[in-house]
RNA sequence: CGGGGCGUAGCGCAGCCUGGUAGCGCACCUGCCUUGGGCGCAGGGGGUCGUAGGUUCAAAUCCUAUCGCCCCGACCA
């Protein structure tokens, strides 16, 4: 039996000063975790117990669809050079040398190791599909660890990888993961949502993120109030209300208007008495790309046009640019490249605009135009001339975009692309991510199998992750009040804490012992608070440490009853001592 | 990586400006007392003041460097 008196459960009355978010404060105060270094934590008794239960659930569900491996955390440099990621990962990768001076890194993820196994061992389509998973530490030297266990440098991830003979097979593996993840998070008692995620530059791949709404999160998710549509900001779309175009001025061709000193969208719109919706927002950027012939890095001008009241979404821009990174141009660069003063830049008359052929951009400046401007007329843009703007600007007629693309961020209140309902935006934490990888690793690392026809083909892969700590953290974020938190019984370190109000009273002690023993015999996880403390201390601790039910053994034992308190609601109920086991059977068994 | 803040006892903090050899609350130990919401009384233990250098008769305090941690931003398969 677990007796509090003998255990190490170092609860704190006060949270460490540097804890900001609820889960961080409470997990430290409740004695679950202690910090060792920035973004590196030790899990103490209660934390580890809860963690083990989470791992148990994940393992059970993953075993239904895949096979558990355990891969090294220490990887040789060569492996990561094969996939090209030794260079890409930069400072986020922990790197070290062995005694001979050879380079190693600590694994941030395990695509490379898994693929290295697959390519050695998988020979035939008959061996596919495979789903391999592991529960392992990951190391990422985050630029800024924060929020307790939410963003750390060493953490535990369940990561799995699927190998299929073709995209249809990948669809099946992907679906299996989707369903397994739902079962896992349901069993962990989390309120979560599944959102479409932006799938990067590889094209055609699919990705979903499993998110838990909480202000402590660092992602923004968009969801519909009326239907099931949900996506992260990098992917979310919306239907825009139609905008009335301005009436033609003069002969309908672009015409200059004098706008002395009016540089911002708001200034110009107010000055001309029009809505920012009828204005074109022109952004000048520099993209870094690699010269196709020489392989050397080179800069490329990118001009982005948005509706005046819209905001650029950098993830979408990156997708539109096939993953290239961009930065804003400096004023002198704008002058130099476009011969225009900053603040009066516009698309009409821009020289050397790239043309796209089959989605490939030719030479010159890339002119990307947000789809919200497609089909619009008589807009107002900069005239590329100090103190002048243009009226009557019509895309497609007065300038030719290199491409139209979805480039703007959705805002709350816009219409759902599926049903037209209202969209809302919430901050959330990502607890799981499933991703159709495609051929990236199997291709670059040379995994090949023979298909039915004896032809060599590259298996298609998927990769799927769950942040194990984040399940615990999200649960705490979702279930707390000023006194502490409560976990769903399935992931709580104990399901029931039995609290005799006075251990010097033999009747109370004996009754509490008896109840604890019977509950344990019935298969419940019970913590007996046998400390010689005042009741107040024990109640405060019980409220703090995340155990969902408390049995208070006090005065009422003379009447043959004890109190059962549900931590989440503070609901209190007198239950007969004789029937206590049955009471919890009814309460907790269905959840198992 | 840019901006800001903080390092003094296990936790939370004061002292620093104006240098004089370290203090408060909680926690901890002993005894008494108390037992339905962090109880009371008495006694007690515990600190290289992040580290290194400098200024000074004297440095937690002033100067320089450095390390660590936190926050905002950038970044985030």
XYZ file of N, CA and C in Angstrom, chain A residues 338-503:
498
model
N 13.398 48.442 -57.272
C 12.150 48.821 -57.944
C 12.100 50.292 -58.340
N 13.143 51.037 -58.025
C 13.188 52.463 -58.348
C 11.959 53.168 -57.820
N 11.538 52.758 -56.604
C 10.356 53.366 -56.020
C 10.645 53.691 -54.571
N 10.084 54.792 -54.087
C 10.219 55.064 -52.658
C 9.387 54.067 -51.862
N 9.895 53.632 -50.722
C 9.114 52.752 -49.860
C 7.872 53.501 -49.436
N 6.741 52.802 -49.391
C 5.505 53.472 -49.012
C 4.664 53.857 -50.220
N 5.281 53.870 -51.377
C 4.526 54.170 -52.596
C 4.718 53.083 -53.641
N 5.163 51.920 -53.168
C 5.403 50.803 -54.069
C 4.070 50.247 -54.569
N 4.057 49.833 -55.822
C 2.844 49.245 -56.391
C 3.197 48.321 -57.528
N 2.249 47.495 -57.976
C 2.545 46.475 -58.984
C 2.559 46.996 -60.420
N 1.955 48.137 -60.668
C 1.835 48.582 -62.052
C 3.166 49.147 -62.532
N 3.635 48.597 -63.634
C 4.876 49.098 -64.206
C 6.127 48.482 -63.620
N 5.964 47.491 -62.766
C 7.151 46.815 -62.255
C 7.828 46.099 -63.414
N 9.134 46.264 -63.496
C 9.821 45.616 -64.610
C 10.393 44.276 -64.159
N 10.649 43.429 -65.129
C 11.347 42.176 -64.858
C 10.589 41.266 -63.891
N 9.274 41.157 -64.104
C 8.489 40.261 -63.256
C 8.569 38.839 -63.809
N 8.807 37.886 -62.929
C 8.980 36.498 -63.352
C 7.676 35.928 -63.907
N 7.820 35.013 -64.820
C 6.671 34.311 -65.377
C 6.749 32.869 -64.918
N 5.598 32.309 -64.565
C 5.586 30.916 -64.122
C 5.203 29.999 -65.272
N 5.977 28.948 -65.448
C 5.643 27.937 -66.445
C 5.480 26.608 -65.735
N 4.300 26.042 -65.817
C 4.006 24.792 -65.118
C 4.399 24.860 -63.640
N 4.111 25.972 -63.029
C 4.397 26.112 -61.608
C 5.848 26.423 -61.287
N 6.693 26.501 -62.316
C 8.095 26.842 -62.057
C 8.298 28.314 -62.386
N 8.913 29.027 -61.449
C 9.087 30.459 -61.642
C 10.310 30.741 -62.501
N 10.098 31.596 -63.502
C 11.223 31.993 -64.339
C 12.065 33.060 -63.664
N 12.943 33.662 -64.442
C 13.839 34.699 -63.921
C 13.055 35.954 -63.565
N 13.611 36.740 -62.647
C 13.034 38.030 -62.332
C 12.383 38.043 -60.971
N 11.718 39.169 -60.680
C 11.061 39.310 -59.385
C 9.763 38.508 -59.384
N 9.532 37.802 -58.287
C 8.307 37.011 -58.175
C 7.188 37.905 -57.657
N 6.102 37.986 -58.406
C 4.960 38.792 -57.987
C 3.830 37.864 -57.576
N 3.663 37.701 -56.273
C 2.622 36.814 -55.756
C 1.422 37.643 -55.326
N 0.254 37.233 -55.760
C -0.947 38.000 -55.467
C -1.933 37.121 -54.717
N -2.409 37.630 -53.610
C -3.366 36.859 -52.818
C -4.662 36.675 -53.600
N -5.246 35.507 -53.414
C -6.463 35.179 -54.173
C -7.603 36.150 -53.882
N -7.549 36.828 -52.751
C -8.607 37.789 -52.432
C -8.624 38.956 -53.423
N -7.533 39.117 -54.172
C -7.495 40.218 -55.150
C -7.880 39.757 -56.546
N -8.026 38.458 -56.689
C -8.342 37.901 -58.005
C -9.762 38.343 -58.401
N -9.887 38.936 -59.574
C -11.201 39.364 -60.055
C -11.639 40.736 -59.553
N -10.810 41.354 -58.719
C -11.171 42.691 -58.228
C -10.845 43.740 -59.295
N -11.471 44.919 -59.139
C -11.288 45.980 -60.125
C -11.088 47.328 -59.450
N -10.481 48.224 -60.183
C -10.386 49.633 -59.773
C -9.830 49.827 -58.366
N -8.761 49.102 -58.109
C -8.145 49.188 -56.794
C -7.172 50.366 -56.745
N -6.724 50.635 -55.546
C -5.766 51.727 -55.378
C -4.438 51.140 -54.921
N -3.379 51.518 -55.603
C -2.066 51.008 -55.208
C -1.057 52.138 -55.260
N 0.134 51.861 -54.771
C 1.207 52.833 -54.897
C 1.572 53.028 -56.358
N 2.113 54.198 -56.665
C 2.426 54.521 -58.062
C 3.917 54.412 -58.353
N 4.673 53.891 -57.395
C 6.127 53.804 -57.513
C 6.748 55.184 -57.692
N 6.136 56.140 -57.065
C 6.545 57.530 -57.243
C 6.182 58.270 -55.973
N 7.101 59.067 -55.486
C 6.899 59.778 -54.222
C 5.586 60.551 -54.236
N 4.777 60.377 -53.214
C 3.539 61.135 -53.017
C 2.461 60.898 -54.072
N 2.522 59.748 -54.756
C 1.458 59.462 -55.726
C 0.954 58.024 -55.582
N -0.338 57.858 -55.725
C -0.946 56.536 -55.823
C -1.683 56.424 -57.141
N -2.085 55.196 -57.476
C -2.837 54.966 -58.708
C -4.252 54.534 -58.379
N -5.201 55.061 -59.138
C -6.573 54.558 -59.085
C -6.793 53.660 -60.296
N -7.931 52.940 -60.266
C -8.328 52.080 -61.398
C -7.394 50.899 -61.634
N -6.695 50.449 -60.624
C -5.768 49.335 -60.852
C -6.529 48.017 -60.834
N -6.415 47.275 -61.897
C -7.135 46.011 -62.030
C -6.162 44.874 -62.312
N -6.076 43.923 -61.394
C -5.136 42.815 -61.577
C -5.429 42.046 -62.865
N -4.413 41.605 -63.510
C -4.597 40.837 -64.735
C -4.631 41.733 -65.966
N -5.069 42.973 -65.755
C -5.101 43.902 -66.879
C -3.916 44.870 -66.776
N -3.736 45.409 -65.576
C -2.696 46.427 -65.414
C -1.358 45.847 -64.957
N -1.407 44.622 -64.532
C -0.154 43.915 -64.218
C -0.442 42.422 -64.247
N 0.594 41.631 -64.546
C 0.446 40.183 -64.614
C 1.170 39.539 -63.440
N 0.420 38.908 -62.555
C 1.072 38.243 -61.435
C 1.883 37.041 -61.916
N 2.960 36.730 -61.193
C 3.643 35.470 -61.440
C 2.705 34.318 -61.055
N 1.994 34.514 -59.939
C 1.020 33.507 -59.530
C 0.058 34.104 -58.515
N -1.152 33.553 -58.509
C -2.074 33.829 -57.413
C -1.882 32.739 -56.357
N -2.030 33.114 -55.101
C -1.888 32.108 -54.047
C -2.635 32.581 -52.809
N -2.977 31.621 -51.955
C -3.574 31.964 -50.661
C -2.442 32.389 -49.734
N -2.409 33.646 -49.402
C -1.259 34.190 -48.672
C -1.635 34.878 -47.372
N -2.942 35.010 -47.110
C -3.314 35.842 -45.968
C -3.736 34.996 -44.765
N -3.658 35.597 -43.607
C -4.120 34.944 -42.393
C -5.616 35.166 -42.222
N -6.283 34.095 -41.857
C -7.702 34.192 -41.533
C -7.852 34.967 -40.227
N -8.917 35.728 -40.102
C -9.176 36.386 -38.819
C -10.511 35.906 -38.255
N -10.656 36.052 -36.960
C -11.863 35.572 -36.279
C -13.087 36.272 -36.841
N -14.190 35.512 -36.970
C -15.429 36.115 -37.433
C -15.664 35.962 -38.920
N -14.628 35.578 -39.664
C -14.830 35.348 -41.089
C -15.629 34.066 -41.296
N -16.051 33.844 -42.518
C -16.968 32.730 -42.786
C -16.205 31.441 -43.083
N -16.728 30.359 -42.546
C -16.159 29.028 -42.742
C -16.179 28.648 -44.220
N -15.093 28.086 -44.726
C -15.045 27.721 -46.139
C -15.989 26.558 -46.455
N -16.366 25.778 -45.470
C -17.269 24.653 -45.706
C -18.725 25.051 -45.626
N -19.089 25.715 -44.526
C -20.518 25.909 -44.269
C -20.909 27.372 -44.149
N -19.950 28.269 -44.153
C -20.285 29.679 -44.050
C -20.488 30.162 -42.625
N -20.373 29.244 -41.659
C -20.521 29.627 -40.250
C -19.374 30.521 -39.800
N -19.467 31.008 -38.567
C -18.428 31.902 -38.046
C -17.180 31.130 -37.655
N -16.026 31.664 -38.017
C -14.768 31.052 -37.592
C -14.286 31.692 -36.307
N -13.715 30.873 -35.442
C -13.100 31.406 -34.234
C -11.626 31.024 -34.215
N -10.859 31.775 -33.464
C -9.428 31.492 -33.374
C -9.076 31.284 -31.905
N -8.370 30.205 -31.620
C -7.957 29.914 -30.251
C -6.476 29.604 -30.212
N -5.874 29.882 -29.067
C -4.518 29.385 -28.892
C -4.606 27.967 -28.353
N -3.666 27.161 -28.737
C -3.745 25.748 -28.405
C -2.346 25.169 -28.344
N -2.261 24.001 -27.722
C -0.991 23.304 -27.682
C -1.126 22.027 -28.507
N -0.076 21.740 -29.255
C -0.089 20.575 -30.134
C 0.344 19.354 -29.323
N -0.520 18.335 -29.276
C -0.145 17.128 -28.542
C 0.207 15.969 -29.470
N -0.245 16.053 -30.707
C 0.076 14.988 -31.653
C 0.051 15.522 -33.073
N 0.771 14.837 -33.930
C 0.874 15.295 -35.312
C 1.037 14.062 -36.195
N 0.208 13.958 -37.195
C 0.398 12.865 -38.159
C 0.651 13.476 -39.525
N 1.514 12.818 -40.275
C 2.071 13.488 -41.436
C 2.424 12.478 -42.524
N 1.921 12.732 -43.712
C 2.318 11.892 -44.840
C 3.640 12.416 -45.382
N 4.669 11.668 -45.104
C 6.008 12.132 -45.463
C 6.278 12.049 -46.954
N 5.731 11.030 -47.568
C 6.056 10.816 -48.977
C 7.367 10.055 -49.124
N 8.158 10.477 -50.086
C 9.359 9.705 -50.439
C 10.650 10.367 -49.958
N 10.502 11.448 -49.210
C 11.674 12.253 -48.874
C 12.830 11.424 -48.309
N 12.556 10.628 -47.304
C 13.646 9.882 -46.671
C 13.943 8.566 -47.374
N 12.886 7.863 -47.774
C 13.129 6.595 -48.457
C 13.907 6.845 -49.745
N 13.618 7.950 -50.394
C 14.307 8.303 -51.629
C 15.775 8.656 -51.357
N 15.955 9.666 -50.478
C 17.314 10.174 -50.284
C 18.210 9.145 -49.609
N 17.613 8.242 -48.843
C 18.445 7.281 -48.133
C 18.474 5.918 -48.808
N 17.817 5.830 -49.929
C 17.972 4.635 -50.755
C 17.245 3.399 -50.255
N 16.034 3.561 -49.742
C 15.226 2.381 -49.421
C 14.481 1.953 -50.682
N 14.632 0.689 -51.049
C 13.974 0.197 -52.266
C 13.433 -1.207 -52.026
N 12.270 -1.479 -52.553
C 11.760 -2.861 -52.524
C 11.314 -3.235 -53.937
N 11.176 -4.542 -54.138
C 10.658 -5.000 -55.426
C 9.147 -5.143 -55.337
N 8.447 -4.685 -56.377
C 6.995 -4.822 -56.370
C 6.593 -6.141 -57.030
N 5.305 -6.310 -57.184
C 4.774 -7.563 -57.767
C 5.441 -7.940 -59.074
N 5.794 -6.930 -59.806
C 6.339 -7.188 -61.144
C 7.854 -7.291 -61.142
N 8.422 -7.352 -59.953
C 9.879 -7.458 -59.877
C 10.571 -6.153 -60.174
N 9.793 -5.064 -60.159
C 10.369 -3.754 -60.430
C 10.735 -3.070 -59.112
N 11.880 -2.398 -59.126
C 12.318 -1.730 -57.896
C 11.517 -0.442 -57.668
N 10.922 -0.333 -56.468
C 10.179 0.891 -56.166
C 10.594 1.413 -54.786
N 10.337 2.706 -54.613
C 10.662 3.348 -53.334
C 9.424 3.329 -52.445
N 9.537 2.782 -51.249
C 8.371 2.790 -50.361
C 7.996 4.215 -49.974
N 6.730 4.413 -49.692
C 6.249 5.729 -49.280
C 6.059 5.708 -47.762
N 6.425 6.823 -47.142
C 6.472 6.836 -45.676
C 5.499 7.834 -45.053
N 5.175 7.531 -43.820
C 4.447 8.485 -42.998
C 5.167 8.621 -41.678
N 5.011 9.751 -41.017
C 5.627 9.883 -39.703
C 4.614 10.518 -38.756
N 4.620 10.045 -37.518
C 3.528 10.337 -36.601
C 4.082 10.524 -35.195
N 3.773 11.636 -34.560
C 4.350 11.891 -33.240
C 3.320 12.250 -32.181
N 3.635 11.880 -30.955
C 2.843 12.343 -29.813
C 3.816 12.850 -28.752
N 3.602 14.067 -28.296
C 4.428 14.608 -27.221
C 3.877 14.118 -25.892
N 4.594 13.165 -25.292
C 4.042 12.499 -24.109
C 3.860 13.472 -22.943
N 4.848 14.309 -22.699
C 4.729 15.277 -21.611
C 3.549 16.213 -21.831
N 3.307 16.502 -23.091
C 2.245 17.464 -23.372
C 0.863 16.917 -23.045
N 0.735 15.599 -23.040
C -0.551 15.036 -22.615
C -0.799 15.404 -21.160
N 0.218 15.213 -20.340
C 0.105 15.564 -18.928
C -0.113 17.067 -18.764
N 0.710 17.841 -19.453
C 0.620 19.291 -19.339
C -0.745 19.811 -19.776
N -1.214 19.300 -20.890
C -2.505 19.751 -21.409
C -3.614 19.389 -20.432
N -3.510 18.205 -19.829
C -4.536 17.791 -18.874
C -4.550 18.743 -17.680
N -3.379 19.154 -17.230
C -3.320 20.090 -16.107
C -3.869 21.453 -16.519
N -3.515 21.893 -17.714
C -4.017 23.176 -18.190
C -5.542 23.160 -18.280
N -6.073 22.012 -18.614
C -7.520 21.914 -18.806
C -8.273 21.773 -17.489
N -7.596 21.272 -16.467
C -8.293 20.955 -15.218
C -7.567 21.548 -14.018
N -7.763 22.827 -13.771
C -7.145 23.391 -12.574
C -7.967 24.536 -12.021
N -7.770 24.829 -10.761
C -8.349 26.010 -10.143
C -7.285 26.614 -9.232
N -7.672 27.539 -8.364
C -6.650 28.241 -7.593
C -5.928 27.315 -6.601
N -6.526 26.170 -6.286
C -5.926 25.287 -5.283
C -5.051 24.186 -5.848
N -5.137 23.981 -7.144
C -4.366 22.883 -7.719
C -5.062 22.333 -8.945
N -4.838 21.066 -9.231
C -5.410 20.503 -10.453
C -5.932 19.098 -10.181
N -6.671 18.567 -11.138
C -7.134 17.192 -11.038
C -6.934 16.539 -12.393
N -6.506 15.309 -12.380
C -6.278 14.595 -13.628
C -7.399 13.584 -13.833
N -7.672 13.263 -15.095
C -8.598 12.163 -15.339
C -8.023 10.906 -14.667
N -8.857 10.065 -14.068
C -8.359 8.912 -13.311
C -7.402 8.037 -14.121
N -7.633 7.969 -15.434
C -6.822 7.086 -16.280
C -5.349 7.505 -16.303
N -5.088 8.799 -16.067
C -3.694 9.249 -16.133
C -3.219 9.859 -14.818
N -4.054 9.792 -13.795
C -3.656 10.344 -12.493
C -2.705 9.377 -11.804
N -1.783 9.884 -11.010
C -0.832 8.996 -10.334
C -1.553 8.034 -9.387
N -2.607 8.513 -8.775
C -3.504 7.671 -7.985
C -4.918 8.083 -8.320
N -5.827 7.125 -8.180
C -7.219 7.462 -8.466
C -7.905 8.049 -7.233
N -7.477 7.559 -6.078
C -8.171 7.928 -4.846
C -7.142 8.201 -3.756
N -7.334 9.299 -3.038
C -6.525 9.518 -1.845
C -7.450 9.352 -0.636
N -7.018 8.516 0.290
C -7.805 8.277 1.504
C -7.193 9.102 2.638
N -7.997 9.997 3.186
C -7.482 10.964 4.143
C -8.142 10.827 5.512
N -7.503 10.127 6.450
C -7.999 10.164 7.818
C -7.686 11.528 8.409
N -8.665 12.157 9.044
C -8.442 13.537 9.486
C -7.503 13.606 10.688
N -7.370 12.523 11.421
C -6.480 12.533 12.581
C -5.897 11.136 12.789
N -4.607 11.004 12.547
C -4.020 9.657 12.623
C -3.766 9.230 14.070
